[in-house]
Coordinates of N, CA and C in Angstrom, one line a residue:
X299 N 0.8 -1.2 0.0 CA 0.0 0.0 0.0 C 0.9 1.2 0.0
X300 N 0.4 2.1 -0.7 CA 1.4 3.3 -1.1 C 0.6 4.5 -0.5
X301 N 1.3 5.6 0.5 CA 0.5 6.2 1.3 C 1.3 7.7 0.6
X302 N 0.3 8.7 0.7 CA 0.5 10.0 0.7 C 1.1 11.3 1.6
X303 N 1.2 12.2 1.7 CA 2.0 12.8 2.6 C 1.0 12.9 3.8
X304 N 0.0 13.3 3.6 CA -1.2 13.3 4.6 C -1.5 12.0 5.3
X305 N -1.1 10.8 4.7 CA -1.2 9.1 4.9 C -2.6 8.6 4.8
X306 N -2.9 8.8 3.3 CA -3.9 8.6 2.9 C -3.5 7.5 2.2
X307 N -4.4 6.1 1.6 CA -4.2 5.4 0.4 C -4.2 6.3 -1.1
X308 N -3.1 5.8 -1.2 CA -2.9 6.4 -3.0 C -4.6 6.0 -3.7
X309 N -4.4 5.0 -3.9 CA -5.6 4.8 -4.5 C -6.9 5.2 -4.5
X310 N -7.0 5.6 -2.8 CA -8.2 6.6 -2.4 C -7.9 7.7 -2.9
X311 N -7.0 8.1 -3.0 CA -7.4 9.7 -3.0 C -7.6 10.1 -4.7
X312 N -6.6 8.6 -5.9 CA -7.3 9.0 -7.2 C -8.4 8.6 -7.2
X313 N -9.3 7.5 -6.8 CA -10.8 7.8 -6.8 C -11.7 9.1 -6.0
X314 N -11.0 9.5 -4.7 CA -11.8 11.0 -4.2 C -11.3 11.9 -5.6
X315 N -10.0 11.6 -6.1 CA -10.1 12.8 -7.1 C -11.2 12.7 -8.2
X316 N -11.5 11.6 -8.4 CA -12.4 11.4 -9.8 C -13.9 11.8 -9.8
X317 N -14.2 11.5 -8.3 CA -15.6 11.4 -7.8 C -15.8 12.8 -7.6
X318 N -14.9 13.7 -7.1 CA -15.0 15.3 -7.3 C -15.1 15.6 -8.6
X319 N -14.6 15.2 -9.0 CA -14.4 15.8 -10.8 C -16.0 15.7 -11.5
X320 N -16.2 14.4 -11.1 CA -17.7 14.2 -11.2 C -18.7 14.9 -11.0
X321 N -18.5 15.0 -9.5 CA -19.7 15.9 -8.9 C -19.2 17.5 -9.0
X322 N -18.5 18.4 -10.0 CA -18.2 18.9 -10.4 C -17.4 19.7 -9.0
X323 N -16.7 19.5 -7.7 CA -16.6 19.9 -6.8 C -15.3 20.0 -6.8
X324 N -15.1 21.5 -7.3 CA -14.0 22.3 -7.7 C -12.6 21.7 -6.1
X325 N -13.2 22.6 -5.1 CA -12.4 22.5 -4.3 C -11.4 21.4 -3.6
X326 N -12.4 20.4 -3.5 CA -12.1 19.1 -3.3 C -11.1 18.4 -4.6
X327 N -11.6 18.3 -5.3 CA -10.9 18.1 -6.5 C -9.2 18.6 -6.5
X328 N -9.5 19.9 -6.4 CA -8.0 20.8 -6.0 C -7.5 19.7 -4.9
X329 N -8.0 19.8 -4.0 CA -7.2 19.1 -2.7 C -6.5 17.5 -3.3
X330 N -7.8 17.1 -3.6 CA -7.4 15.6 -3.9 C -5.9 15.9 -5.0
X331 N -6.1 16.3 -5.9 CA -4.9 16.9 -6.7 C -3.5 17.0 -6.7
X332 N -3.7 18.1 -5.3 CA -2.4 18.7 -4.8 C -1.7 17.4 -3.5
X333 N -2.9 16.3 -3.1 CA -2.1 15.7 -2.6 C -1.1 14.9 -3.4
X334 N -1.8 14.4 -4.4 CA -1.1 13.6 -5.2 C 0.2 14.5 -5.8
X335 N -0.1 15.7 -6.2 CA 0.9 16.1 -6.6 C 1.8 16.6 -5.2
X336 N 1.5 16.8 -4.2 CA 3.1 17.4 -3.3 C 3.5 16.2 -2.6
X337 N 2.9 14.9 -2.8 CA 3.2 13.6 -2.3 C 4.4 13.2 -3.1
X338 N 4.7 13.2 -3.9 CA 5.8 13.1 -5.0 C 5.4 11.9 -5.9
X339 N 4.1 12.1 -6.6 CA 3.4 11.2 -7.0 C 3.0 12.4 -8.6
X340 N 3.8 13.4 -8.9 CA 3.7 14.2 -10.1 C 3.1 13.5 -11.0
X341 N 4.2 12.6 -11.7 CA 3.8 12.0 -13.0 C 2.6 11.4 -13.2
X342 N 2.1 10.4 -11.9 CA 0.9 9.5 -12.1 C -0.3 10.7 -12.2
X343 N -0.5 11.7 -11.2 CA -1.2 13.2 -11.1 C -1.4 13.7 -12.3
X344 N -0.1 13.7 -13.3 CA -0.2 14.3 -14.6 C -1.4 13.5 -15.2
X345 N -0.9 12.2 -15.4 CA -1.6 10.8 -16.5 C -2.8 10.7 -16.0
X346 N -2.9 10.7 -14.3 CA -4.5 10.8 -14.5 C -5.2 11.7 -14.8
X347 N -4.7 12.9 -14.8 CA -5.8 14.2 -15.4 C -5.6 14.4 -16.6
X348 N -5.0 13.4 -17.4 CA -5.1 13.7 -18.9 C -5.6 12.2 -19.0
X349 N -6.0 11.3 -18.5 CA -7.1 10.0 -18.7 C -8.3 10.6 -18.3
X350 N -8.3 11.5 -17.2 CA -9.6 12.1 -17.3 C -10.4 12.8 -17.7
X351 N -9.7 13.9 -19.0 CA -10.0 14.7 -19.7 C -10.3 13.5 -20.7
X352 N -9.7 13.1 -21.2 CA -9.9 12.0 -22.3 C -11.2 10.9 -22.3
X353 N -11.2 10.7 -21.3 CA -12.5 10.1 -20.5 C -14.0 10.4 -20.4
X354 N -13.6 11.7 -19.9 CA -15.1 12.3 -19.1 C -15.0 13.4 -19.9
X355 N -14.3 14.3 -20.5 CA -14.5 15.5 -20.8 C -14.3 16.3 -22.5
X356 N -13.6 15.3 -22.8 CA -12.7 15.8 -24.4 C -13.3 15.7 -24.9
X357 N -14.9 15.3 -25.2 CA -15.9 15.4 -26.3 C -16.9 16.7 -26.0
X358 N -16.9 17.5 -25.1 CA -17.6 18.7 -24.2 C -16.7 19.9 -24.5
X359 N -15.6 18.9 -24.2 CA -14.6 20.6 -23.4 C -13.3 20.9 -24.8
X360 N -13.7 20.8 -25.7 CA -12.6 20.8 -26.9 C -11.5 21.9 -26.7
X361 N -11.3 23.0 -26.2 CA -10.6 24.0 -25.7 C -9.6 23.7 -24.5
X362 N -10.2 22.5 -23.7 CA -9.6 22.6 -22.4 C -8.4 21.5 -22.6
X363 N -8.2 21.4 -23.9 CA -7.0 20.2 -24.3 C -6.0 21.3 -24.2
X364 N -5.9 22.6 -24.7 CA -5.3 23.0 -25.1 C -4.3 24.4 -23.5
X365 N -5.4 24.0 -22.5 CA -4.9 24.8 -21.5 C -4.3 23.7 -20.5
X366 N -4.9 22.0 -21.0 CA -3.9 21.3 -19.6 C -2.4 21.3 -20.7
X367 N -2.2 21.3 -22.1 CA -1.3 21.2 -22.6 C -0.3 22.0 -21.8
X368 N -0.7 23.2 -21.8 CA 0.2 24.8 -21.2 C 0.8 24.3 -20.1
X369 N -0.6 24.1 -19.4 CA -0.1 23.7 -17.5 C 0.5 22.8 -17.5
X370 N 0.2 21.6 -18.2 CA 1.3 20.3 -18.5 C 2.9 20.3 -18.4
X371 N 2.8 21.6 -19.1 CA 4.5 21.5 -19.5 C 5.3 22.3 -18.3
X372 N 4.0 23.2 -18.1 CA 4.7 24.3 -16.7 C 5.1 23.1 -15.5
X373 N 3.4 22.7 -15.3 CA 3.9 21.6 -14.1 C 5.5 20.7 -14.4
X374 N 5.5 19.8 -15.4 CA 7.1 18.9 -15.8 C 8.0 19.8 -15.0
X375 N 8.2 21.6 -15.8 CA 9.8 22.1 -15.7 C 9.9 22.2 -14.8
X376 N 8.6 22.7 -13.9 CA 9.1 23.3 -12.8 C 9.7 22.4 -11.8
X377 N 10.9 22.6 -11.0 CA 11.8 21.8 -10.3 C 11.4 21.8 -8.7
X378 N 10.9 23.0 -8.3 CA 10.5 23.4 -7.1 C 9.7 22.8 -6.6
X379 N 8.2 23.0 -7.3 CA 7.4 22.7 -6.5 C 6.7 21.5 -7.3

């Protein structure tokens, strides 16, 4: 079992991420997000919100390919955070 910084199950928290995404619940979603990403779990964080776009949203949201692209690349360089 693979735990988060908070010591959540990994796996919990990409299904709380997905189930927010769902019930459109912005803030939660953020949370679930940022755990995965300041857990040092970046890459997987990346793949799932581009499985999710692809999934649930890329037939709706045709524009929104084009701003996780941007943040995509910002998120990779950046070293810091």
């Amino acid at each position: 079992m693979i735990y988060t910084r908070y010591l959540y199950d990994k796996r919990c928290v990409e299904y709380s991420l997905l189930i927010s995404l769902l019930n459109n619940n912005k803030d939660e979603a953020l949370f679930w997000g940022l755990e995965l990403f300041h857990s040092g779990h970046k890459d997987e964080f990346i793949s799932l919100i581009w499985r999710y776009y692809y999934e649930l949203y890329a037939p709706f949201y045709i524009n929104l390919e084009a701003y996780l692209l941007k943040y995509t690349k910002i998120w990779m360089n950046n070293k810091l955070d």
